Short mmCIF file of C-alpha atoms and ligand atoms in Angstrom, two decimals:
data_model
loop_
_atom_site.label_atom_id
_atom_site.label_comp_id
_atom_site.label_asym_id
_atom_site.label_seq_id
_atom_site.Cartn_x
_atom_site.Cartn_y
_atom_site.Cartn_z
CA UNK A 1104 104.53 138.45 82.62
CA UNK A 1105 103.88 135.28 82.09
CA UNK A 1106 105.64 132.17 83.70
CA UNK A 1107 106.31 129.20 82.09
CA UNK A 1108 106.26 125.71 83.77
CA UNK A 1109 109.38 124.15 84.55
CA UNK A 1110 109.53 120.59 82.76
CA UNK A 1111 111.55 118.73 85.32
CA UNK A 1112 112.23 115.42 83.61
CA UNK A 1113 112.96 112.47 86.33
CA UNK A 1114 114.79 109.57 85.09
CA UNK A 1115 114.42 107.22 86.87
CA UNK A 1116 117.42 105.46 87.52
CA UNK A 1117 117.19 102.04 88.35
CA UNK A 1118 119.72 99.59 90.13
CA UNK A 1119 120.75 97.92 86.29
CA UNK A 1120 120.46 100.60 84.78
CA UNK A 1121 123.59 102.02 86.67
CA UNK A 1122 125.45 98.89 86.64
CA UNK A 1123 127.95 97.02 84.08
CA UNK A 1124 127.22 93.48 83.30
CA UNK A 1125 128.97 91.15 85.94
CA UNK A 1126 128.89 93.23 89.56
CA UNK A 1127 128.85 90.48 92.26
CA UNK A 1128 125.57 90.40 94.46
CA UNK A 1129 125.45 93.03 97.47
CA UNK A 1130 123.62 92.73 100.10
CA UNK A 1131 123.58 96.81 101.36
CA UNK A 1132 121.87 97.31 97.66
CA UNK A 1133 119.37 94.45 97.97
CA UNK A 1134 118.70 96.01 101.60
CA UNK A 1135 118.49 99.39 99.99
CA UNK A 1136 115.47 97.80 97.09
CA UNK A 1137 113.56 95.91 100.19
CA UNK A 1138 113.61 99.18 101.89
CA UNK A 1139 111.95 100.52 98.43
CA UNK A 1140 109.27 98.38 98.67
CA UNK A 1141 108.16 98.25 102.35
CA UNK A 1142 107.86 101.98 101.42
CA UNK A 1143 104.96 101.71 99.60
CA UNK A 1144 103.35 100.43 102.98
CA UNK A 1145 101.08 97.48 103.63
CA UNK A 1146 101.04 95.70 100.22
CA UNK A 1147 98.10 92.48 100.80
CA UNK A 1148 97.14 90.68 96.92
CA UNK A 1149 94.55 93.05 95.55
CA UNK A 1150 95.68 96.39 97.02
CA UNK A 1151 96.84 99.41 95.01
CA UNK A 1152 100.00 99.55 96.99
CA UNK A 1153 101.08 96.16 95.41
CA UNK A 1154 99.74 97.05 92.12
CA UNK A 1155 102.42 100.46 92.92
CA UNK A 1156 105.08 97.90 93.78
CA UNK A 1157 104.61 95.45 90.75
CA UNK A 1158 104.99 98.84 88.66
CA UNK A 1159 108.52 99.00 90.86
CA UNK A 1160 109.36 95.81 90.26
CA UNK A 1161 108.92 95.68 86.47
CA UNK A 1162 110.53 98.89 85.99
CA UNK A 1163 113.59 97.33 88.47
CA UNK A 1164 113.58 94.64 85.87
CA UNK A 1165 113.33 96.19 82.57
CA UNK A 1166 117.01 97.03 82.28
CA UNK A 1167 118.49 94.07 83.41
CA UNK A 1168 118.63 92.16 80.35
CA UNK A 1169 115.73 89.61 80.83
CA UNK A 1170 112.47 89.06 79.68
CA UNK A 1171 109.94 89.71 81.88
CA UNK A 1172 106.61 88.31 81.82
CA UNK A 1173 102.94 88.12 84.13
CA UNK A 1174 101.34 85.56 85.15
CA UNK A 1175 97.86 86.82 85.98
CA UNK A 1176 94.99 85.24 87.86
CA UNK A 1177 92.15 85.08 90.18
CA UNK A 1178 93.05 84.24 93.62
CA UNK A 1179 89.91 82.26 95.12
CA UNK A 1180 89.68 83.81 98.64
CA UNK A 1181 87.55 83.71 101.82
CA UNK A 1182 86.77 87.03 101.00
CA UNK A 1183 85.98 86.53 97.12
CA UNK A 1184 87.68 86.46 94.26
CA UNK A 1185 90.89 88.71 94.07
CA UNK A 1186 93.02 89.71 91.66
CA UNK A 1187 96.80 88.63 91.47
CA UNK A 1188 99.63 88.31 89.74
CA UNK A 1189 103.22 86.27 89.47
CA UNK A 1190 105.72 88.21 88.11
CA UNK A 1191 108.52 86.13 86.00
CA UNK A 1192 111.94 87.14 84.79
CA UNK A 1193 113.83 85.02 82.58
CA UNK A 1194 117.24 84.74 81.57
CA UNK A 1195 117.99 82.98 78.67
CA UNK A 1196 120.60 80.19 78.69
CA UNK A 1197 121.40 77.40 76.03
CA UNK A 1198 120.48 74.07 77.26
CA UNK A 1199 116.59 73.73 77.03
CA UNK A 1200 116.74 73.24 80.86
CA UNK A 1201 115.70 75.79 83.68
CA UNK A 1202 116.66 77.11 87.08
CA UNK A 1203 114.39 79.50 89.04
CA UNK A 1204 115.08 81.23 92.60
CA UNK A 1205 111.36 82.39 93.66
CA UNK A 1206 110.04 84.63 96.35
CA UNK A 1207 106.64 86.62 97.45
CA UNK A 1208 105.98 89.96 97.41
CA UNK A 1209 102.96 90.50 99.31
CA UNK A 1210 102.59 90.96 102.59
CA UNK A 1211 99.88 89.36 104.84
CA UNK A 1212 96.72 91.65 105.41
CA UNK A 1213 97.26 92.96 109.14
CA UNK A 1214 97.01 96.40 110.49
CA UNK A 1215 99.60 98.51 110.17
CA UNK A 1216 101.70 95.15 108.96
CA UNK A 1217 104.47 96.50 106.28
CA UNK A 1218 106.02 92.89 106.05
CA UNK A 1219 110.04 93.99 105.89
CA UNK A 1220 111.37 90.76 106.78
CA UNK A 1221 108.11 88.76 105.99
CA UNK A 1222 107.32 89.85 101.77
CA UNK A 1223 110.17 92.97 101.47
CA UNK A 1224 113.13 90.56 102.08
CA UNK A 1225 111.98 87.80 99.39
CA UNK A 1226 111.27 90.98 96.89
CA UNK A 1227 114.79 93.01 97.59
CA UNK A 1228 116.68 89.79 97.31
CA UNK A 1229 115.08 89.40 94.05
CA UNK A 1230 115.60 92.10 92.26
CA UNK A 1231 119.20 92.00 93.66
CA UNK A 1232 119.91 89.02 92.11
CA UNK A 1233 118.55 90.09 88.77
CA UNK A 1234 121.22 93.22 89.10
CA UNK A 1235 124.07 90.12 89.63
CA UNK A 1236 122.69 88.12 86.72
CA UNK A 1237 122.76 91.13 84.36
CA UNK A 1238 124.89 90.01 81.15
CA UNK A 1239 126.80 86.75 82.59
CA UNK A 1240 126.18 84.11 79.66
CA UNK A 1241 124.24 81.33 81.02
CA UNK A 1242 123.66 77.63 80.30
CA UNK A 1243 120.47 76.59 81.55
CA UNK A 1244 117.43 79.58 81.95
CA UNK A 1245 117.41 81.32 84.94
CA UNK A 1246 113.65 82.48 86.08
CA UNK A 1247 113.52 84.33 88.79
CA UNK A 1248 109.52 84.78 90.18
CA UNK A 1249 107.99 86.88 92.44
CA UNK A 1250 104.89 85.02 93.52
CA UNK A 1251 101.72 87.05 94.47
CA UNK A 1252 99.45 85.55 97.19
CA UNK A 1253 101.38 83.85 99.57
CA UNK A 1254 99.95 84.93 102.98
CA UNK A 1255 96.58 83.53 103.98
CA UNK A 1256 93.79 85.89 103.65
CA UNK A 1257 92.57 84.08 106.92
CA UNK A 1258 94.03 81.23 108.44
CA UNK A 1259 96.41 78.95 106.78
CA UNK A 1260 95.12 76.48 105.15
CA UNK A 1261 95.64 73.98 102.14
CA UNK A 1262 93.04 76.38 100.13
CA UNK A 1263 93.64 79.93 101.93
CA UNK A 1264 97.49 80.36 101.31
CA UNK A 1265 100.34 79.99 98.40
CA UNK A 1266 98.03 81.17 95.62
CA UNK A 1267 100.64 82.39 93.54
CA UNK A 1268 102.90 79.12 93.65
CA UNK A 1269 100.08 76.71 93.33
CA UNK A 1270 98.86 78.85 90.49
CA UNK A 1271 102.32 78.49 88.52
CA UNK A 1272 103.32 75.11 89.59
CA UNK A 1273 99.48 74.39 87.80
CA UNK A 1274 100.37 76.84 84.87
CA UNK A 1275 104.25 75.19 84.82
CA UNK A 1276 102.91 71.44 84.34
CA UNK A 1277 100.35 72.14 81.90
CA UNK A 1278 103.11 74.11 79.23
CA UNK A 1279 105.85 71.83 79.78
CA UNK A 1280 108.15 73.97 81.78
CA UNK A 1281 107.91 71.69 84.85
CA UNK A 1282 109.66 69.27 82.68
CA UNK A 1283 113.02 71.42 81.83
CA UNK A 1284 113.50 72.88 86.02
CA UNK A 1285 116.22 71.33 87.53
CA UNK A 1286 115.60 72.76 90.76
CA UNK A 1287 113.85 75.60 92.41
CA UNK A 1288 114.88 77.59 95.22
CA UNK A 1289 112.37 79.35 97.36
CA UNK A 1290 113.66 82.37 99.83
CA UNK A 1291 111.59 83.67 102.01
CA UNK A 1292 112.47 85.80 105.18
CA UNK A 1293 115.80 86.26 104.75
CA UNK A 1294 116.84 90.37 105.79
CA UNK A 1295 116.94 89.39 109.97
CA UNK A 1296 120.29 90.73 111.65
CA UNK A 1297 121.01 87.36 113.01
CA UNK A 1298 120.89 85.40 109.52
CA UNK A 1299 120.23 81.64 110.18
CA UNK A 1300 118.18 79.43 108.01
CA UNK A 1301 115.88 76.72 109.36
CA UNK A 1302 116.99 73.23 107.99
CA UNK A 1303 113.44 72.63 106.01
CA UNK A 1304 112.30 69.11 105.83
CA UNK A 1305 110.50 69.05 102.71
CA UNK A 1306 112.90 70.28 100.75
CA UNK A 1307 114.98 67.69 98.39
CA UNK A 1308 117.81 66.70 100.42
CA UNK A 1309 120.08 66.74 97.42
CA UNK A 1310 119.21 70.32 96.55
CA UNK A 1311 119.54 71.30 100.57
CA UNK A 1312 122.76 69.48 100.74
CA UNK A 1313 124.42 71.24 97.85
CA UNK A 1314 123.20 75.23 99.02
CA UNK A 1315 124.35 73.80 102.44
CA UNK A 1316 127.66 72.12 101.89
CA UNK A 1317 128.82 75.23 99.76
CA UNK A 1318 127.26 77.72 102.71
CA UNK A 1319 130.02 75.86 104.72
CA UNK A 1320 132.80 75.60 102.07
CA UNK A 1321 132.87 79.54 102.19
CA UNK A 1322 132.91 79.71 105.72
CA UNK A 1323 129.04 80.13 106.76
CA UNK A 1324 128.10 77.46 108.48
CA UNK A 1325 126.89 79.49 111.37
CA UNK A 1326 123.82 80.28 109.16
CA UNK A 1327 123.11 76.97 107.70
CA UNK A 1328 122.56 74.68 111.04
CA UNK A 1329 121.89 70.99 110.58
CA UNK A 1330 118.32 70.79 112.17
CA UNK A 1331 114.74 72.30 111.66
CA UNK A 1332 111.56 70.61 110.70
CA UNK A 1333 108.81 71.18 108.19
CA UNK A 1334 107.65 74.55 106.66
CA UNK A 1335 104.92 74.66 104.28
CA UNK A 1336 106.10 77.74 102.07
CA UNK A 1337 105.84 78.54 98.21
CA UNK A 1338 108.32 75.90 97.34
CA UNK A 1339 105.24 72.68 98.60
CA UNK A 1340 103.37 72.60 94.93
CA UNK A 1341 106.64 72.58 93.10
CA UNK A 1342 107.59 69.57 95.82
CA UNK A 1343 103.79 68.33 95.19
CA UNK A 1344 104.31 68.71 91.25
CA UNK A 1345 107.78 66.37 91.39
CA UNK A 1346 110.20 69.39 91.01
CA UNK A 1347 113.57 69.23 93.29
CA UNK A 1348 112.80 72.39 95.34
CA UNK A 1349 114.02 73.46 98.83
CA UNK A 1350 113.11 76.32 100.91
CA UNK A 1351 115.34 78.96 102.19
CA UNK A 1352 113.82 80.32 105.31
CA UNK A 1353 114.98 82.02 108.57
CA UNK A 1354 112.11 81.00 110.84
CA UNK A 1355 113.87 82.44 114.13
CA UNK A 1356 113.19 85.58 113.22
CA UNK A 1357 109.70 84.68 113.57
CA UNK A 1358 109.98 84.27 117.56
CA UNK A 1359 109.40 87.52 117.94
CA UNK A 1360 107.93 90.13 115.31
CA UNK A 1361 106.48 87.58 112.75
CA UNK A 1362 102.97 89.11 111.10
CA UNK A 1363 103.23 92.19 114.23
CA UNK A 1364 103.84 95.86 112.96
CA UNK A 1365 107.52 95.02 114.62
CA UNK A 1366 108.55 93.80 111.35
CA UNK A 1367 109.75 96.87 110.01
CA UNK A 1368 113.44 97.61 108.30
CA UNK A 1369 115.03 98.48 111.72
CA UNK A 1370 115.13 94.85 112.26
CA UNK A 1371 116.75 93.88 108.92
CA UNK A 1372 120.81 93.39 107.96
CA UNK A 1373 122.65 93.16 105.04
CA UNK A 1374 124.32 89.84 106.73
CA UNK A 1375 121.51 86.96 104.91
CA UNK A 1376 121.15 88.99 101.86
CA UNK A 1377 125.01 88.76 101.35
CA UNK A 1378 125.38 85.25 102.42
CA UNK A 1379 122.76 83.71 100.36
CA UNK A 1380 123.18 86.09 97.38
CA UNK A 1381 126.82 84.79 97.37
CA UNK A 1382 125.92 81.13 97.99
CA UNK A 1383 123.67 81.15 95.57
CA UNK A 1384 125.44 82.73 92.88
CA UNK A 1385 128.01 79.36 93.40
CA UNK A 1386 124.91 76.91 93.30
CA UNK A 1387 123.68 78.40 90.48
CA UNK A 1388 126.77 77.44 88.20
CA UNK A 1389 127.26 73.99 89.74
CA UNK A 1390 123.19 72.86 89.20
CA UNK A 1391 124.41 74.04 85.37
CA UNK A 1392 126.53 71.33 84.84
CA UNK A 1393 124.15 68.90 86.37
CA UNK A 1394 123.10 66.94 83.07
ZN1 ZN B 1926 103.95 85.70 106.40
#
């Protein structure tokens, strides 16, 4: 007798694809699609577990009503050249202007280092903000980037770190696009239980007042303290290139499991994805009517 194979077909049923237009922001999803990446293990620029995740991300993506687009390049490394790539979604507004919330997605090339907090946090709160953005009309474009090559291959340095964002802030001034961003907003770190962001100093004060002045109107202000210092992060050669960027990182976290194998999803809460999804998601409209 003979058997046949079974033909299982697997759709593959991603977070927009189940969701009508308009859903506000939840932080237990975007804690459930960081846990979906750190899955697929250590994920350094140039490995094929982050060539496994970029497949994730663009397949998160492709039902969410944007355009979606790569930005590949070489990444000039202490160990050689490697290969990377900045993913971009766009969502189309009206105005000729731009807004884009950015984040990384790899993690930094330790043993045994799955970066939840540090590279899974940035990437789950991105692609849970593309499932809130799904279908609301928009004024100015929304881009939301997931920058490649943020960790250091080595040590930080002005040359060994932020490959990705000083690749598109390059990229951005040379087409014109710098020109049209009102502001961008870089998260980075942002899944620890105890959510509090670090008040970053080279940020644009105007841009830092407004995400922190609404964080208090709705009754945050426990995670947006009044005092920090400087953080170089992926948001330095938009500041370098004359954009109005800011930086929203929760450095405290870093006391204790920062770039260790501790950073793992047990130490992550839905708490700053909620917070800043919702925050955001207030900013977003009020930088729209900005002329
Ligand atoms: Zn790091």
């Amino acid at each position: 007798m003979h058997r046949f194979p079974v033909l299982v077909l697997i759709v593959a049923a991603t977070a927009c694809a189940q969701t009508s237009p308009g859903r506000n922001f939840s932080g237990a999803e975007a804690l459930v699609l960081t846990g979906k990446a750190v899955a697929f293990g250590p994920r350094p620029s140039g490995s094929p577990a982050i060539a496994k995740l970029r497949a994730f991300i663009r397949q998160q993506l492709a039902s969410c009503g944007c355009e979606v687009s790569a930005d590949s390049f070489t990444g000039r490394t202490p160990d050689g050249p490697v290969p990377m790539e900045n993913i971009i979604a766009k969502f189309p507004g009206k105005s000729g202007r731009a807004i884009a919330i950015t984040g990384h997605y790899d993690t930094k090339k330790l043993p045994n280092f799955v970066g939840a907090n540090d590279g899974g946090s940035s990437t789950g709160f991105l692609l849970e903000m593309a499932v809130a953005l799904k279908g609301r009309p928009r004024v100015d474009d929304i881009y939301l980037v997931f920058f490649d090559g943020e960790e250091a291959v080595h040590d930080w340095s002005d040359t060994d770190s932020l490959y990705g964002s000083r690749h598109l802030a390059a990229k951005w001034t040379a087409d014109g696009t710098i020109r049209r961003l009102k502001a961008l907003i870089n998260v980075d770190m942002i899944g620890d239980k105890i959510f509090r962001l670090a008040w970053e100093t080279n940020s644009a004060p105007s841009l830092r007042n407004l995400v922190w002045d609404t964080g208090d109107a709705m009754g945050y202000s426990a995670a947006f303290p009044r005092q920090g210092g400087p953080i170089e992060d992926d948001h330095m050669p938009f500041i370098n290139a004359g954009v109005r960027a800011l930086d929203l990182i929760d450095f405290e976290s870093a006391n204790s499991f920062w770039h260790t194998p501790e950073d793992a999803m047990d130490k992550l809460g839905e708490q700053g994805f909620d917070v800043l999804g919702l925050v955001l998601l207030k900013v977003i409209p009020e930088l729209e009517r900005e002329k």
